[in-house]
Amino acid sequence: MGDLPPYPERPPQQPPDRRTSQASQRQYSRDQVQPPAADPEEGQQIAPDAQRNTPGWSQRGSLSQQESLLMPRAFQAEEARIGSMEYPSMNTGFPLEFQPQPYSDESRIQAAEVTTSLMQRLQQGQSSLFQQLDSTFPEPPVNPLDPFNLYQTDHFSEGAQHGPYIRDDPALQFSPSELGFPRYSAEVPEPEPLELAVQNAKAYLLQTSISCDLSLYEHLVNLLTKILNQRPEDPLSVLESLNRTTQWEWFHPKLDTLRDDPEMQPTYEMAEKQKALFTRSGGGAEGEQEMEEEVGETPVPNIMETAFYFEQAGVGLSSDESFRIFLAMKQLAEQQPIHTCRFWGKILGMNRSYLVAEVEFREGEEEAEEEEVEEMTEGGEVMEAHGEEEGEEDEEKAVDIIPKPVWKPPPVIPKEESRSGANKYLYFVCNEPGLPWTRLPHVTPAQIVNARKIKKFFTGYLDAPVVSYPPFPGNEGNYLRAQIARISAATQVSPLGFYQFSEEEGDEEEEGGAGRDSYEENPDFEGIPVLELVDSMANWVHHTQHILPQGRCTWVNPLQKTEEEEDLGEEEEKADEGPEEVEQEVGPPLLTPLSEDAEIMHLAPWTTRLSCSLCPQYSVAVVRSNLWPGAYAYASGKKFENIYIGWGHKYSPENFNPALPAPIQQEYPSGPEIMEMSDPTVEEEQALKAAQEQALGATEEEEEGEEEEEGEETDD
Amino acid sequence: MDADSLLLSLELVSGSGQGLSPDRRASLLTSLMLVKRDYRYDRVLFWGRILGLVADYYIAQGLSEDQLAPRKTLYSLNCTEWSLLPPATEEMVAQSSVVKGRFMGDPSYEYEHTELQKVNEGEKVFEEEIVVQIKEETRLVSVIDQIDKAVAIIPRGALFKTPFGPTHVNRTFEGLSLSEAKKLSSYFHFREPVELKNKTLLEKADLDPSLDFMDSLEHDIPKGSWSIQMERGNALVVLRSLLWPGLTFYHAPRTKHYGYIYVGTGEKNMDLPFML
């Protein structure tokens, strides 16, 4: 039992006193309450009075006094219970005189009571609770929820000493709650029915279900703690979301430091790979000497500078992505024998995208790989030759000569040599910087011709099949290479004069009018003013060769190839073919200005802009292709660059019309020698037989008649 | 994308290749602030950029408190002065559906479209060729409306609906988790739901009415018209529409950053079924 307060007479007197004082106190409190109950000032004014009245009592009294004045009526009922813990006498009104005994753990009790009352408050949905709590606890002597966590350990019986108390008249309780909180009482030999009710209520709140560990009580504790800690504005409106969040947090605790989050695994892997990009190559001793050696020429261009200029035009990837691409290209340059390289662009795909680097190998480096490829194809041809010979033998053996099909596959147009035409550069692709680069094979004319007929999205996987009609000869890697070739041929432009033809010219006649296919940089190029570049398309030229309808840049007569085949095969077929004239295909020569480009249905093929209209002095000229959306070029002073970022398809104002399937093949022309005759039916056969028999029978009868006559004569 | 987080959003969306130049960005930041003040919008979104032959249109949208209410669209040619566009009507959409090709870039440009119309003159019925003039502004309005209805998306949980009716931004949206971010069903169309009522009762029972009140992308036709990718080393999920190429939606999982932008020619990709 705590020390008795300055009212030692209280305990024995309480029972009788209680009632009277209760009554009087009720009046007292009512008087105090009826003036604006929510007036904090008044409360504060009265508080000092209260304190004066009970010197031994400090904040506890003022607390409840203020509360009594400030809280709405119903709350007072709860407060009454708070009070009632101390001096188990009241429900309405708090006579300060009646709070004599400080219990040793009064704070906890108080807290518990406050909590239960607060919870009830929540149930009743009075939002002014917290605000009022704020105002009433200028210096919370006891943060009502602080010892809350203590409360978690939770034993209902506090072991607190308390004085005898008086049963309350339940009718005096103003709480609408069905839980019926009476005043709290600690260990009592016989639990009061009201107290029992409280215990039951609390036990009910604390129960957990089979499916989850969390009891409503704990959840509400967490929720209220969270709200009071975070103090959101207008908490009622976010109550539902907070509720959900709190529940979620309980069931998804932060993982401890020993375990990694399984979901983030792929992210971490990618990050590791990209981190590898950032480490310097060729480890070893680092020193300033190495620095000097490394600052030499690197085949990788200044991608950051290019990215900066394109950013002025509003095109391009973000700067950190560009830097990563730069590092990835540096890595590529270390792995492959590269002479020059360039960032060509990015082709978007459905599942992944491709970053494309345009590369030129050093002299002689490439041939090793080329030979392997050629061997493969030669091996294939040899096999075919064997097949033909066997077929011929079979044919000779057969008695009936099977008619040979007239159809011959169209001659295969040979692909261009590497380093020339469409295969001038090698292309490497990767999906993201940090992943290994893959080399794309050279493009064949057949692939280009087919690529012009189909329109397919890229999936992002190089070995994915391209399902289309006409069937594309190759997989996605080949299709990608073909599109890259088409885009390069159509949209790689440079300012007029940057490139010039080399002085040593071959005879144009010998090359069949195909034009020159090499150029070099013009050392005297002085740059064209930006405004002029924007005004006229004649100031820009293509510096890649146009791809002919055949699929190559230089024309090859397909018939010439057949002559070689004839050496191997029969001569008969030559006669069948007859002279087929194939017209030579001519395309615009290299370095033609863009003003010569064909229009797309009354649409200019190129659009030019100044990058920034507000400061024309420092802007760059930007050219955008309308035929291949996503192809951009910029030029400023002596610098220029091209880039392509897009889906990899040509623009056409009309809808795409897929190629119609080929007409149905004709059957072999019918003629009498192969025409099937229908077998005679049974009736016809029988009729024929009958007719024959009749004819026979007629002649036989005559003979028989003669024989019978002879026979009959003898018989007799 | 929200005008408040414009710079970050532009950075995250740059994987599609087309963005804004620094001068445009700077002018957008200031002008969108003024637009918000002048028109008293709750939120201003930078919708995107339509590339025209002569000039580009920059489009912004303003939202009121109710996120699903019809949005006001504004356009500008230089990112500084904005003009309000009229709301789209069905008539406009029908009228401008006949116009094909690129945008010109001049709002007063008129497309000419010859139509055969039956004209009754007395007893004769014959067809006359009538040249209909369609203003580019009308076409702009209808294209923006079509794009919004078709491909404007937000992640699940970003908006929530209260029982009183209006839809609010969910302040406690912490982002989708990585596994959720790769599924099409975690993204909703940012418009009034059209297909929600067609769901079976069983499906509806699983929905949370405060969060799942819009159509998800799962049942979009044609199937496969969305491309989902992870970029930036798996730290960003990017959805690109294949039906309206140029629309990019980004979301950084486990953060509350998300947004979409359209940078393109304003033409629908009618060849999509052939390309898949």
Short mmCIF file of C-alpha atoms in Angstrom, two decimals, chain A residues 216-395:
data_model
loop_
_atom_site.label_atom_id
_atom_site.label_comp_id
_atom_site.label_asym_id
_atom_site.label_seq_id
_atom_site.Cartn_x
_atom_site.Cartn_y
_atom_site.Cartn_z
CA LEU A 216 -7.16 -7.16 -32.74
CA TYR A 217 -5.75 -5.69 -29.62
CA GLU A 218 -2.19 -5.82 -30.83
CA HIS A 219 -3.17 -4.53 -34.20
CA LEU A 220 -4.93 -1.55 -32.73
CA VAL A 221 -1.94 -0.92 -30.54
CA ASN A 222 0.32 -0.90 -33.57
CA LEU A 223 -2.03 1.28 -35.51
CA LEU A 224 -2.36 3.86 -32.84
CA THR A 225 1.35 3.92 -32.19
CA LYS A 226 1.97 4.45 -35.84
CA ILE A 227 -0.53 7.23 -36.08
CA LEU A 228 0.79 9.00 -33.07
CA ASN A 229 4.34 8.68 -34.25
CA GLN A 230 3.75 9.80 -37.76
CA ARG A 231 1.05 12.35 -37.05
CA PRO A 232 -0.46 12.40 -40.54
CA GLU A 233 -2.74 15.21 -41.47
CA ASP A 234 -6.37 14.32 -41.35
CA PRO A 235 -5.82 10.86 -40.01
CA LEU A 236 -9.42 9.80 -40.35
CA SER A 237 -9.36 9.93 -44.09
CA VAL A 238 -6.26 7.82 -44.31
CA LEU A 239 -7.39 5.49 -41.59
CA GLU A 240 -8.26 2.65 -43.87
CA SER A 241 -4.99 2.75 -45.72
CA LEU A 242 -3.07 3.01 -42.50
CA ASN A 243 -4.99 0.08 -41.21
CA ARG A 244 -4.07 -1.98 -44.18
CA THR A 245 -0.48 -0.89 -44.08
CA THR A 246 -0.10 -1.73 -40.45
CA GLN A 247 -1.47 -5.16 -41.00
CA TRP A 248 0.76 -5.69 -43.95
CA GLU A 249 3.80 -4.64 -42.04
CA TRP A 250 3.07 -7.12 -39.33
CA PHE A 251 3.04 -9.97 -41.74
CA HIS A 252 5.93 -8.79 -43.85
CA PRO A 253 8.65 -7.93 -41.45
CA LYS A 254 11.85 -6.59 -42.82
CA LEU A 255 14.20 -9.40 -43.50
CA ASP A 256 17.10 -9.73 -41.22
CA THR A 257 20.58 -8.91 -42.27
CA LEU A 258 21.59 -12.46 -42.98
CA ARG A 259 19.17 -13.15 -45.74
CA ASP A 260 18.80 -11.51 -49.11
CA ASP A 261 15.49 -10.53 -50.48
CA PRO A 262 14.71 -13.21 -53.05
CA GLU A 263 12.82 -10.86 -55.28
CA MET A 264 15.69 -8.53 -55.73
CA GLN A 265 18.06 -11.26 -56.82
CA PRO A 266 18.05 -10.49 -60.55
CA THR A 267 18.47 -6.82 -59.81
CA TYR A 268 21.52 -7.47 -57.73
CA GLU A 269 22.96 -9.71 -60.40
CA MET A 270 22.58 -7.04 -63.03
CA ALA A 271 24.12 -4.53 -60.71
CA GLU A 272 27.10 -6.80 -60.22
CA LYS A 273 27.57 -7.12 -63.93
CA GLN A 274 27.38 -3.43 -64.42
CA LYS A 275 29.78 -2.88 -61.60
CA ALA A 276 32.25 -5.00 -63.49
CA LEU A 277 32.07 -2.45 -66.25
CA PHE A 278 33.32 0.24 -64.01
CA THR A 279 36.46 -1.53 -62.90
CA ARG A 280 39.50 -0.69 -64.85
CA SER A 281 40.77 -3.25 -67.27
CA GLY A 282 43.96 -5.21 -66.88
CA GLY A 283 44.26 -4.91 -63.14
CA GLY A 284 47.80 -5.25 -62.05
CA ALA A 285 49.85 -2.52 -60.59
CA GLU A 286 48.31 0.83 -60.75
CA GLY A 287 50.42 3.81 -60.94
CA GLU A 288 50.78 6.95 -62.77
CA GLN A 289 52.83 5.26 -65.38
CA GLU A 290 49.91 3.19 -66.39
CA MET A 291 47.78 6.23 -66.60
CA GLU A 292 50.05 7.76 -69.13
CA GLU A 293 50.10 4.69 -71.21
CA GLU A 294 46.40 4.35 -71.25
CA VAL A 295 45.74 7.84 -72.35
CA GLY A 296 46.37 6.90 -75.88
CA GLU A 297 44.03 6.46 -78.70
CA THR A 298 41.05 4.36 -78.10
CA PRO A 299 38.83 3.25 -80.91
CA VAL A 300 35.78 4.10 -78.87
CA PRO A 301 34.49 7.54 -79.77
CA ASN A 302 33.44 10.16 -77.31
CA ILE A 303 29.96 8.90 -76.70
CA MET A 304 29.27 11.36 -73.95
CA GLU A 305 29.83 14.23 -76.30
CA THR A 306 27.53 12.77 -78.86
CA ALA A 307 24.94 12.14 -76.22
CA PHE A 308 25.19 15.73 -75.11
CA TYR A 309 24.52 17.06 -78.57
CA PHE A 310 21.65 14.72 -79.12
CA GLU A 311 20.20 15.73 -75.81
CA GLN A 312 20.06 19.27 -77.11
CA ALA A 313 17.91 17.91 -79.86
CA GLY A 314 15.71 16.05 -77.42
CA VAL A 315 16.86 12.64 -78.54
CA GLY A 316 18.81 9.95 -76.90
CA LEU A 317 19.21 7.99 -73.75
CA SER A 318 19.89 9.51 -70.41
CA SER A 319 23.41 10.51 -69.58
CA ASP A 320 24.13 7.75 -67.13
CA GLU A 321 22.88 5.19 -69.59
CA SER A 322 25.13 6.71 -72.22
CA PHE A 323 28.05 6.44 -69.90
CA ARG A 324 27.33 2.81 -69.28
CA ILE A 325 27.14 2.26 -73.01
CA PHE A 326 30.49 3.94 -73.36
CA LEU A 327 31.98 1.57 -70.83
CA ALA A 328 30.39 -1.39 -72.52
CA MET A 329 31.86 -0.36 -75.84
CA LYS A 330 35.21 0.08 -74.23
CA GLN A 331 34.91 -3.46 -73.00
CA LEU A 332 34.01 -4.57 -76.52
CA ALA A 333 37.03 -2.79 -77.91
CA GLU A 334 39.22 -4.71 -75.54
CA GLN A 335 37.74 -8.03 -76.42
CA GLN A 336 37.69 -7.71 -80.18
CA PRO A 337 40.32 -6.41 -82.58
CA ILE A 338 38.59 -3.22 -83.44
CA HIS A 339 39.81 -0.48 -85.65
CA THR A 340 36.95 1.96 -85.33
CA CYS A 341 33.62 1.71 -83.69
CA ARG A 342 30.55 3.80 -83.21
CA PHE A 343 27.38 3.59 -81.21
CA TRP A 344 24.79 2.95 -83.87
CA GLY A 345 21.69 3.13 -81.74
CA LYS A 346 19.06 1.17 -79.94
CA ILE A 347 16.35 -1.00 -81.37
CA LEU A 348 13.41 -1.58 -79.06
CA GLY A 349 11.96 -5.03 -78.73
CA MET A 350 9.04 -6.57 -76.98
CA ASN A 351 10.83 -8.36 -74.20
CA ARG A 352 14.25 -6.83 -74.42
CA SER A 353 15.91 -4.16 -76.47
CA TYR A 354 19.11 -4.20 -78.49
CA LEU A 355 22.00 -1.82 -78.22
CA VAL A 356 23.85 -1.83 -81.51
CA ALA A 357 27.48 -0.97 -82.06
CA GLU A 358 28.88 -0.47 -85.51
CA VAL A 359 32.39 -1.73 -85.73
CA GLU A 360 35.18 -2.05 -88.21
CA PHE A 361 37.79 -4.64 -87.60
CA ARG A 362 41.42 -4.18 -88.16
CA GLU A 363 42.77 -5.39 -91.46
CA GLY A 364 43.04 -9.10 -91.70
CA GLU A 365 41.38 -9.87 -88.44
CA GLU A 366 38.11 -10.80 -89.83
CA GLU A 367 39.12 -13.36 -92.33
CA ALA A 368 39.54 -16.12 -89.86
CA GLU A 369 35.89 -16.13 -88.99
CA GLU A 370 34.88 -15.67 -92.57
CA GLU A 371 36.64 -18.80 -93.66
CA GLU A 372 34.75 -20.88 -91.21
CA VAL A 373 31.53 -19.65 -92.60
CA GLU A 374 32.59 -20.29 -96.13
CA GLU A 375 33.60 -23.80 -95.39
CA MET A 376 30.21 -24.50 -94.05
CA THR A 377 28.53 -23.30 -97.18
CA GLU A 378 30.93 -25.11 -99.47
CA GLY A 379 30.35 -28.28 -97.61
CA GLY A 380 26.71 -27.79 -98.22
CA GLU A 381 27.22 -27.39 -101.91
CA VAL A 382 29.26 -30.49 -102.17
CA MET A 383 26.52 -32.42 -100.52
CA GLU A 384 24.05 -31.09 -102.98
CA ALA A 385 26.21 -32.11 -105.89
CA HIS A 386 26.29 -35.63 -104.59
CA GLY A 387 22.59 -35.61 -104.29
CA GLU A 388 22.17 -34.55 -107.85
CA GLU A 389 24.39 -37.28 -109.14
CA GLU A 390 22.54 -39.91 -107.25
CA GLY A 391 19.33 -38.59 -108.55
CA GLU A 392 20.55 -38.82 -112.06
CA GLU A 393 21.54 -42.39 -111.62
CA ASP A 394 18.18 -43.23 -110.31
CA GLU A 395 16.58 -41.60 -113.23
#
